[in-house]
CSV table of C-alpha atoms in Angstrom, one decimal:
chain,number,residue,atom,x,y,z
A,64,MET,CA,78.3,-42.2,5.5
A,65,SER,CA,80.4,-45.3,6.1
A,66,LEU,CA,80.6,-44.4,9.8
A,67,PHE,CA,77.5,-46.6,10.4
A,68,ALA,CA,78.3,-49.4,8.0
A,69,GLY,CA,76.7,-52.7,9.1
A,70,CYS,CA,78.7,-55.4,10.8
A,71,ASN,CA,79.2,-58.6,8.9
A,72,LYS,CA,80.0,-61.7,11.0
A,73,LYS,CA,81.8,-64.6,9.3
A,74,MET,CA,80.1,-67.9,10.0
A,75,PRO,CA,82.0,-71.2,10.5
A,76,PRO,CA,82.1,-73.5,7.4
A,77,LYS,CA,79.3,-76.1,7.2
A,78,LYS,CA,80.2,-79.7,7.6
A,79,LYS,CA,79.7,-81.8,4.5
A,80,GLY,CA,76.2,-83.1,4.3
A,81,GLU,CA,75.1,-81.2,7.4
A,82,GLU,CA,71.4,-80.1,7.2
A,83,PRO,CA,71.3,-76.3,8.0
A,84,LYS,CA,69.1,-75.7,11.0
A,85,PRO,CA,68.0,-72.2,11.6
A,86,PRO,CA,68.4,-71.0,15.2
A,87,PRO,CA,65.3,-70.3,17.3
A,88,LEU,CA,64.4,-66.6,17.3
A,89,ILE,CA,63.0,-64.3,19.9
A,90,GLY,CA,59.7,-62.8,18.9
A,91,ARG,CA,56.3,-63.5,17.4
A,92,VAL,CA,55.9,-66.1,14.6
A,93,GLY,CA,54.0,-64.8,11.6
A,94,THR,CA,54.1,-62.5,8.6
A,95,SER,CA,52.0,-59.6,9.9
A,96,LEU,CA,54.8,-58.2,11.9
A,97,LYS,CA,55.3,-54.5,12.4
A,98,VAL,CA,58.0,-51.9,13.2
A,99,GLY,CA,57.3,-49.1,15.6
A,100,ILE,CA,58.9,-45.7,15.4
A,101,VAL,CA,60.0,-44.8,18.9
A,102,GLY,CA,61.7,-41.7,20.4
A,103,LEU,CA,61.3,-38.6,22.5
A,104,PRO,CA,58.8,-36.0,21.5
A,105,ASN,CA,59.8,-33.6,18.6
A,106,VAL,CA,62.6,-35.7,17.2
A,107,GLY,CA,61.0,-36.0,13.8
A,108,LYS,CA,59.0,-39.3,14.1
A,109,SER,CA,55.7,-38.1,12.6
A,110,THR,CA,57.5,-36.1,9.8
A,111,PHE,CA,59.4,-39.3,9.0
A,112,PHE,CA,56.2,-41.3,9.1
A,113,ASN,CA,54.5,-38.9,6.8
A,114,VAL,CA,57.3,-39.1,4.3
A,115,LEU,CA,57.6,-42.9,4.7
A,116,THR,CA,54.0,-43.6,4.2
A,117,LYS,CA,52.9,-40.5,2.3
A,118,SER,CA,50.0,-40.3,4.9
A,119,GLN,CA,48.6,-37.3,6.7
A,120,ALA,CA,49.5,-38.1,10.3
A,121,SER,CA,49.7,-35.0,12.5
A,122,ALA,CA,53.2,-33.6,12.7
A,123,GLU,CA,52.7,-30.5,14.9
A,124,ASN,CA,55.3,-29.2,17.3
A,125,PHE,CA,53.7,-30.5,20.4
A,126,PRO,CA,54.9,-33.4,22.6
A,127,PHE,CA,51.7,-35.6,22.5
A,128,CYS,CA,50.2,-34.7,19.1
A,129,THR,CA,50.3,-38.4,18.0
A,130,ILE,CA,48.2,-40.0,20.7
A,131,ASP,CA,46.8,-43.0,19.0
A,132,PRO,CA,49.4,-45.0,17.1
A,133,ASN,CA,49.2,-44.4,13.3
A,134,GLU,CA,49.7,-47.5,11.2
A,135,SER,CA,50.5,-47.8,7.6
A,136,ARG,CA,51.7,-50.4,5.0
A,137,VAL,CA,54.8,-49.3,3.2
A,138,PRO,CA,55.8,-51.1,0.0
A,139,VAL,CA,59.2,-52.8,0.3
A,140,PRO,CA,61.4,-51.5,-2.7
A,141,ASP,CA,62.8,-54.3,-4.8
A,142,ASP,CA,64.3,-54.1,-8.2
A,143,ARG,CA,63.6,-57.8,-8.8
A,144,TRP,CA,59.8,-57.2,-8.3
A,145,LYS,CA,59.9,-54.1,-10.6
A,146,TRP,CA,61.7,-56.1,-13.3
A,147,LEU,CA,59.2,-59.0,-13.1
A,148,CYS,CA,56.4,-56.5,-13.5
A,149,GLU,CA,58.0,-54.9,-16.5
A,150,PHE,CA,58.6,-58.3,-18.0
A,151,HIS,CA,55.1,-59.8,-17.5
A,152,LYS,CA,53.1,-56.6,-17.6
A,153,PRO,CA,50.5,-58.2,-15.3
A,154,ALA,CA,47.0,-56.9,-14.6
A,155,SER,CA,47.8,-57.1,-10.8
A,156,LYS,CA,51.0,-56.0,-9.2
A,157,VAL,CA,51.4,-56.8,-5.4
A,158,PRO,CA,54.8,-56.0,-3.7
A,159,ALA,CA,55.8,-57.0,-0.2
A,160,PHE,CA,54.8,-54.5,2.5
A,161,LEU,CA,56.4,-53.3,5.8
A,162,LEU,CA,53.9,-52.5,8.5
A,163,VAL,CA,54.9,-49.3,10.3
A,164,THR,CA,53.5,-47.8,13.5
A,165,ASP,CA,54.1,-44.2,14.5
A,166,ILE,CA,54.1,-44.1,18.3
A,167,ALA,CA,53.8,-40.9,20.3
A,168,GLY,CA,56.9,-39.6,22.1
A,169,LEU,CA,58.1,-41.1,25.3
A,170,VAL,CA,59.4,-38.9,28.0
A,171,ARG,CA,61.6,-39.5,31.1
A,172,GLY,CA,59.6,-41.4,33.6
A,173,ALA,CA,57.2,-42.9,31.1
A,174,HIS,CA,57.5,-46.3,32.8
A,175,GLU,CA,55.9,-44.7,35.8
A,176,GLY,CA,53.2,-43.1,33.7
A,177,GLN,CA,54.8,-39.7,33.0
A,178,GLY,CA,53.4,-38.0,29.9
A,179,LEU,CA,51.2,-40.6,28.3
A,180,GLY,CA,53.8,-43.3,29.2
A,181,ASN,CA,51.9,-46.5,30.0
A,182,ALA,CA,49.7,-46.3,26.9
A,183,PHE,CA,52.7,-45.6,24.7
A,184,LEU,CA,54.7,-48.4,26.2
A,185,SER,CA,51.9,-50.9,25.5
A,186,HIS,CA,51.9,-49.7,21.9
A,187,ILE,CA,55.6,-50.4,21.7
A,188,LYS,CA,55.0,-53.9,23.2
A,189,ALA,CA,52.6,-54.6,20.3
A,190,THR,CA,55.4,-54.1,17.8
A,191,ASP,CA,58.0,-56.6,16.7
A,192,ALA,CA,61.0,-54.3,16.0
A,193,ILE,CA,61.8,-50.7,16.7
A,194,PHE,CA,63.0,-47.8,14.7
A,195,HIS,CA,64.7,-45.8,17.5
A,196,MET,CA,64.7,-42.2,16.2
A,197,THR,CA,67.1,-39.7,17.8
A,198,ARG,CA,67.3,-35.9,17.1
A,199,ALA,CA,70.8,-34.6,16.2
A,200,PHE,CA,69.8,-31.2,14.8
A,201,GLU,CA,69.4,-27.8,16.3
A,202,ASP,CA,66.2,-25.7,15.6
A,203,ASP,CA,64.9,-22.9,17.8
A,204,ASP,CA,61.5,-23.4,16.4
A,205,VAL,CA,61.2,-27.0,17.5
A,206,THR,CA,61.3,-27.4,21.3
A,207,HIS,CA,63.2,-30.2,22.9
A,208,VAL,CA,61.5,-31.9,25.9
A,209,GLU,CA,64.8,-32.0,27.8
A,210,GLY,CA,65.6,-28.4,27.1
A,211,ASP,CA,68.6,-28.9,24.8
A,212,VAL,CA,69.8,-31.3,22.0
A,213,ASN,CA,71.9,-34.2,23.3
A,214,PRO,CA,71.2,-37.4,21.3
A,215,VAL,CA,73.4,-39.6,23.5
A,216,ARG,CA,71.4,-38.6,26.6
A,217,ASP,CA,68.2,-39.1,24.6
A,218,MET,CA,69.2,-42.6,23.6
A,219,GLU,CA,69.9,-43.4,27.2
A,220,ILE,CA,66.5,-42.1,28.3
A,221,ILE,CA,64.7,-44.3,25.8
A,222,HIS,CA,66.8,-47.4,26.6
A,223,ASP,CA,66.2,-46.8,30.4
A,224,GLU,CA,62.4,-46.4,30.0
A,225,LEU,CA,62.1,-49.6,27.9
A,226,ARG,CA,64.3,-51.5,30.3
A,227,MET,CA,62.4,-50.2,33.4
A,228,LYS,CA,59.1,-51.3,31.9
A,229,ASP,CA,60.5,-54.8,31.3
A,230,ILE,CA,61.8,-54.9,34.9
A,231,GLU,CA,58.3,-54.0,36.1
A,232,TYR,CA,56.8,-56.7,34.0
A,233,ALA,CA,59.4,-59.4,35.0
A,234,ALA,CA,59.0,-58.6,38.7
A,235,SER,CA,55.2,-59.0,38.5
A,236,GLN,CA,55.6,-62.4,36.7
A,237,VAL,CA,58.2,-63.6,39.1
A,238,SER,CA,56.0,-62.6,42.1
A,239,LYS,CA,53.1,-64.6,40.7
A,240,MET,CA,55.2,-67.7,39.9
A,241,GLU,CA,56.8,-67.7,43.4
A,242,LYS,CA,53.4,-68.6,44.8
A,243,THR,CA,52.9,-71.5,42.4
A,244,CYS,CA,56.4,-72.6,41.6
A,245,ILE,CA,58.3,-72.1,44.9
A,246,ARG,CA,55.6,-72.2,47.6
A,247,GLY,CA,53.2,-74.4,45.6
A,248,GLY,CA,55.9,-76.8,44.4
A,249,ASN,CA,54.9,-76.7,40.7
A,250,LYS,CA,58.0,-78.2,39.1
A,251,GLN,CA,56.8,-77.7,35.6
A,252,GLN,CA,57.0,-74.0,36.0
A,253,ARG,CA,60.6,-74.0,37.3
A,254,PRO,CA,62.3,-73.5,34.0
A,255,GLU,CA,60.1,-70.5,33.3
A,256,TYR,CA,60.7,-69.1,36.8
A,257,ASP,CA,64.5,-69.5,36.4
A,258,CYS,CA,64.5,-67.9,33.0
A,259,LEU,CA,62.6,-64.8,34.3
A,260,LEU,CA,65.0,-64.6,37.3
A,261,LYS,CA,67.8,-64.5,34.7
A,262,VAL,CA,66.0,-61.7,32.8
A,263,GLN,CA,65.6,-59.8,36.1
A,264,THR,CA,69.3,-60.0,36.8
A,265,LEU,CA,70.2,-59.0,33.2
A,266,LEU,CA,67.9,-55.9,33.3
A,267,THR,CA,68.5,-54.7,36.9
A,268,GLU,CA,72.2,-55.6,37.7
A,269,GLU,CA,73.8,-55.7,34.3
A,270,LYS,CA,71.4,-53.1,32.8
A,271,LYS,CA,71.4,-54.8,29.4
A,272,PRO,CA,68.5,-55.4,27.0
A,273,VAL,CA,67.2,-59.0,26.6
A,274,ARG,CA,68.3,-59.1,23.0
A,275,PHE,CA,71.9,-58.6,24.2
A,276,VAL,CA,72.2,-62.3,25.4
A,277,GLU,CA,72.4,-65.6,23.5
A,278,TRP,CA,69.6,-67.6,24.9
A,279,ASN,CA,69.1,-71.4,24.5
A,280,ALA,CA,66.2,-72.9,22.6
A,281,GLN,CA,64.2,-73.6,25.8
A,282,GLU,CA,64.7,-70.1,27.1
A,283,ILE,CA,63.7,-68.5,23.8
A,284,GLU,CA,60.5,-70.6,23.8
A,285,ILE,CA,59.8,-69.1,27.3
A,286,LEU,CA,60.7,-65.6,26.3
A,287,ASN,CA,58.3,-65.8,23.3
A,288,LYS,CA,55.4,-66.1,25.8
A,289,HIS,CA,56.3,-62.8,27.3
A,290,LEU,CA,57.5,-60.7,24.3
A,291,LEU,CA,59.6,-58.3,26.4
A,292,ILE,CA,60.2,-54.8,24.9
A,293,THR,CA,64.0,-55.1,25.1
A,294,SER,CA,64.0,-58.4,23.2
A,295,LYS,CA,62.9,-56.6,20.1
A,296,PRO,CA,65.6,-55.8,17.4
A,297,MET,CA,66.3,-52.1,17.2
A,298,ILE,CA,67.5,-49.9,14.3
A,299,TYR,CA,68.8,-46.5,15.1
A,300,LEU,CA,67.7,-43.6,12.9
A,301,ILE,CA,69.8,-40.5,13.4
A,302,ASN,CA,67.8,-37.4,12.3
A,303,LEU,CA,70.2,-34.7,11.0
A,304,SER,CA,69.5,-31.2,9.7
A,305,GLU,CA,69.4,-31.0,5.9
A,306,LYS,CA,72.6,-29.1,5.9
A,307,ASP,CA,74.5,-31.7,8.0
A,308,TYR,CA,73.1,-34.5,6.0
A,309,ILE,CA,74.2,-33.0,2.7
A,310,ARG,CA,77.7,-32.2,4.0
A,311,LYS,CA,77.9,-35.6,5.8
A,312,LYS,CA,79.1,-34.1,9.0
A,313,ASN,CA,77.6,-33.7,12.5
A,314,LYS,CA,79.3,-33.2,15.8
A,315,TRP,CA,77.3,-36.0,17.5
A,316,LEU,CA,77.9,-38.8,15.1
A,317,VAL,CA,81.1,-40.2,16.5
A,318,LYS,CA,79.8,-40.1,20.1
A,319,MET,CA,76.6,-41.8,19.1
A,320,LYS,CA,78.5,-44.5,17.2
A,321,GLN,CA,80.6,-45.2,20.3
A,322,TRP,CA,77.5,-45.3,22.6
A,323,ILE,CA,75.6,-47.7,20.2
A,324,ASP,CA,78.7,-50.0,20.0
A,325,GLU,CA,78.9,-50.1,23.8
A,326,HIS,CA,75.2,-50.5,24.6
A,327,ASP,CA,73.8,-52.4,21.5
A,328,LYS,CA,76.8,-53.9,19.7
A,329,GLY,CA,76.1,-54.9,16.1
A,330,ALA,CA,72.9,-52.8,15.8
A,331,ARG,CA,72.2,-50.9,12.6
A,332,ALA,CA,72.4,-47.1,12.7
A,333,ILE,CA,71.3,-45.0,9.7
A,334,PRO,CA,71.9,-41.2,9.5
A,335,PHE,CA,69.2,-39.4,7.5
A,336,SER,CA,67.4,-36.1,7.4
A,337,ALA,CA,63.6,-36.0,7.7
A,338,ALA,CA,63.7,-32.4,6.3
A,339,PHE,CA,65.7,-33.5,3.3
A,340,GLU,CA,63.3,-36.4,2.6
A,341,LEU,CA,60.3,-34.1,3.0
A,342,LYS,CA,61.7,-31.6,0.5
A,343,MET,CA,62.3,-34.5,-2.0
A,344,LEU,CA,58.8,-35.8,-1.5
A,345,GLU,CA,57.2,-32.4,-2.1
A,346,MET,CA,58.9,-32.0,-5.5
A,347,GLU,CA,56.5,-32.8,-8.3
A,348,THR,CA,58.5,-35.0,-10.6
A,349,ASP,CA,61.3,-37.6,-10.4
A,350,GLU,CA,63.3,-35.3,-12.7
A,351,GLU,CA,63.2,-32.5,-10.1
A,352,ARG,CA,64.3,-34.9,-7.4
A,353,GLU,CA,67.2,-36.3,-9.5
A,354,LYS,CA,68.3,-32.8,-10.4
A,355,TYR,CA,68.3,-31.6,-6.8
A,356,ALA,CA,70.0,-34.8,-5.5
A,357,LYS,CA,72.8,-34.3,-8.1
A,358,GLU,CA,73.2,-30.6,-7.2
A,359,VAL,CA,73.6,-31.2,-3.5
A,360,GLY,CA,75.4,-34.6,-3.8
A,361,ALA,CA,73.0,-36.4,-1.5
A,362,THR,CA,70.3,-39.1,-2.1
A,363,SER,CA,67.3,-40.4,-0.2
A,364,VAL,CA,67.9,-43.3,2.2
A,365,LEU,CA,64.2,-44.2,2.7
A,366,ASP,CA,64.5,-47.4,0.6
A,367,LYS,CA,67.4,-48.5,2.8
A,368,ILE,CA,65.5,-47.8,6.0
A,369,VAL,CA,62.4,-49.8,4.8
A,370,VAL,CA,64.5,-52.7,3.6
A,371,ASP,CA,66.5,-52.8,6.9
A,372,GLY,CA,63.3,-52.6,8.9
A,373,PHE,CA,61.8,-55.6,6.9
A,374,LYS,CA,65.0,-57.6,7.4
A,375,ALA,CA,65.0,-56.9,11.1
A,376,LEU,CA,61.7,-58.8,11.4
A,377,ASN,CA,63.4,-61.9,9.9
A,378,LEU,CA,61.1,-61.8,6.9
A,379,GLU,CA,61.7,-62.5,3.2
A,380,TYR,CA,59.5,-63.3,0.2
A,381,PHE,CA,59.1,-65.4,-2.9
A,382,PHE,CA,57.5,-64.5,-6.2
A,383,THR,CA,54.6,-65.9,-8.2
A,384,CYS,CA,54.4,-64.3,-11.5
A,385,GLY,CA,52.6,-64.4,-14.9
A,386,PRO,CA,50.4,-62.2,-17.1
A,387,ASP,CA,47.6,-62.1,-14.5
A,388,GLU,CA,49.7,-61.1,-11.4
A,389,VAL,CA,53.2,-60.6,-10.1
A,390,LYS,CA,53.1,-60.9,-6.3
A,391,ALA,CA,55.6,-61.1,-3.5
A,392,TRP,CA,54.5,-63.5,-0.8
A,393,VAL,CA,55.9,-62.7,2.6
A,394,ILE,CA,57.3,-65.6,4.7
A,395,GLN,CA,59.6,-65.9,7.7
A,396,LYS,CA,63.2,-67.0,7.0
A,397,GLY,CA,63.6,-70.7,7.2
A,398,THR,CA,60.1,-71.5,5.9
A,399,LYS,CA,59.8,-74.8,4.0
A,400,ALA,CA,58.0,-75.2,0.7
A,401,PRO,CA,54.7,-76.6,1.9
A,402,GLN,CA,54.2,-73.8,4.5
A,403,ALA,CA,55.2,-71.3,1.8
A,404,ALA,CA,52.5,-72.7,-0.4
A,405,GLY,CA,50.1,-72.4,2.5
A,406,ARG,CA,50.6,-68.6,2.3
A,407,ILE,CA,48.8,-68.7,-1.0
A,408,HIS,CA,46.1,-71.1,0.1
A,409,SER,CA,45.8,-73.7,2.9
A,410,ASP,CA,44.7,-76.4,0.4
A,411,MET,CA,48.1,-76.0,-1.3
A,412,GLU,CA,49.9,-76.8,1.9
A,413,LYS,CA,47.6,-79.8,2.7
A,414,GLY,CA,47.9,-81.3,-0.8
A,415,PHE,CA,51.5,-80.2,-1.5
A,416,ILE,CA,53.3,-82.4,-4.1
A,417,MET,CA,56.3,-80.3,-5.1
A,418,ALA,CA,57.6,-76.8,-5.9
A,419,ASP,CA,59.0,-75.8,-9.3
A,420,VAL,CA,61.6,-73.3,-8.4
A,421,MET,CA,63.6,-70.8,-10.5
A,422,LYS,CA,66.2,-68.3,-9.1
A,423,PHE,CA,65.4,-64.7,-10.2
A,424,ALA,CA,68.9,-64.2,-11.5
A,425,ASP,CA,68.6,-67.3,-13.7
A,426,PHE,CA,65.2,-66.2,-15.1
A,427,LYS,CA,66.6,-62.7,-15.8
A,428,GLU,CA,69.7,-64.0,-17.4
A,429,GLU,CA,68.0,-66.7,-19.6
A,430,GLY,CA,65.0,-64.6,-20.5
A,431,SER,CA,62.2,-67.1,-20.2
A,432,GLU,CA,61.0,-70.1,-18.2
A,433,ALA,CA,61.7,-72.4,-21.2
A,434,ALA,CA,65.2,-71.1,-21.4
A,435,VAL,CA,65.8,-71.7,-17.7
A,436,LYS,CA,64.7,-75.3,-18.2
A,437,SER,CA,66.9,-75.8,-21.2
A,438,ALA,CA,69.9,-74.4,-19.2
A,439,GLY,CA,69.2,-77.0,-16.5
A,440,LYS,CA,68.5,-74.4,-13.9
A,441,TYR,CA,64.8,-75.2,-13.2
A,442,ARG,CA,64.5,-77.2,-10.0
A,443,GLN,CA,61.8,-79.5,-8.6
A,444,GLN,CA,61.9,-79.3,-4.9
A,445,GLY,CA,60.2,-81.4,-2.2
A,446,ARG,CA,58.6,-80.7,1.1
A,447,ASN,CA,62.0,-80.3,2.9
A,448,TYR,CA,63.1,-77.5,0.6
A,449,ILE,CA,63.7,-74.2,2.5
A,450,VAL,CA,62.5,-71.4,0.4
A,451,GLU,CA,65.1,-68.7,-0.4
A,452,ASP,CA,64.5,-64.9,-0.7
A,453,GLY,CA,63.5,-64.0,-4.3
A,454,ASP,CA,62.6,-67.6,-5.4
A,455,ILE,CA,60.1,-67.7,-8.3
A,456,ILE,CA,57.9,-70.7,-7.5
A,457,PHE,CA,55.1,-72.6,-9.1
A,458,PHE,CA,53.5,-75.1,-6.6
A,459,LYS,CA,51.9,-78.4,-7.6
A,460,PHE,CA,49.4,-79.9,-5.2
A,461,ASN,CA,46.5,-82.3,-4.9
A,462,PRO,CA,43.2,-80.5,-4.5
A,463,PRO,CA,41.0,-81.5,-1.5
A,464,THR,CA,38.5,-84.3,-2.0
A,465,GLN,CA,34.8,-84.0,-1.6
A,466,GLY,CA,33.0,-87.2,-0.8
A,467,GLY,CA,36.0,-89.2,-1.8
A,468,LYS,CA,36.4,-87.5,-5.1
A,469,LYS,CA,38.8,-84.7,-6.2
A,470,ALA,CA,37.2,-81.3,-6.1
A,471,LYS,CA,36.9,-79.7,-9.5
């Protein structure tokens, strides 16, 4: 379904000798970040969550059946990690995980407390990225909270509810700061006050999400204190019937693509079918799944959804590997070697000496660590090295001292 192919932007060439500096990012800093599944009731959120996590979250045909957010850890599929496990045959195998939260359905007026709106919106605020799920299938047995199926209208409802909640929050913050910043003369708060006024204008007059604007570093630092809902990256999941998914046709797809391009340009949108994925999951063997996929000419896109969700959080991982354990250590993009070492143990960051680094492709091609060294592809990196996704690393560090002596 090339209709929703991702947009690749060409970056200007780097100047010779220029140190790459990652741009500041809106959102929480950390590695325990999560994606929330958001949408109207009965669009397939809990069915998708059940398939994605193989958990037993309730998926009944009732608008508020998922009242408390269900959370689960989903392994991030990676052929590199699988290959390393097959190569080393370790006692312990630990992949990277995507944290996923299933959030009960929003309805029109949720920002005013309609349905179970305020609680649900607080659950969304606690996430770091959003899987925005929209229903594009007809089914008389599954009621639609708006009375009929119209995914473009449904996307507008969700966008408006999230935007209105941010407007409400920004207004309350501006009101508080007017007392201290304007009437109280607190000059230190002026940049934050001006930034929030800019947010208000964006949300109310231009009716655009916060993530739609290029903010400067100072503004991003301010926005990260408030974690506005519309600042979170959004991936659109278009839930089709099994029939439409298999035949790769649906009357709403072109209209939805046009709407997303206009209202959230550059955002990822992935057509899938929760019914198809559930059927595949319920088959007993991989052979059955492969046979069915070949018969109908369609394959699962769950792996793609998980990987895109993980990338939306600006996360990546490096590997440590050997006969005892193969493990993917999650870090934020742009993390330097000492801080990456600190993910394993704080002492490794404090006493960091260097990082011995192999690229996965080199290790796979050469077949052993010794062969990588012989080929001149084994690198010793210092504390300014920015760890890259898929690096295989062995850290060297000085252990902490006890009473002036090295700890044994």
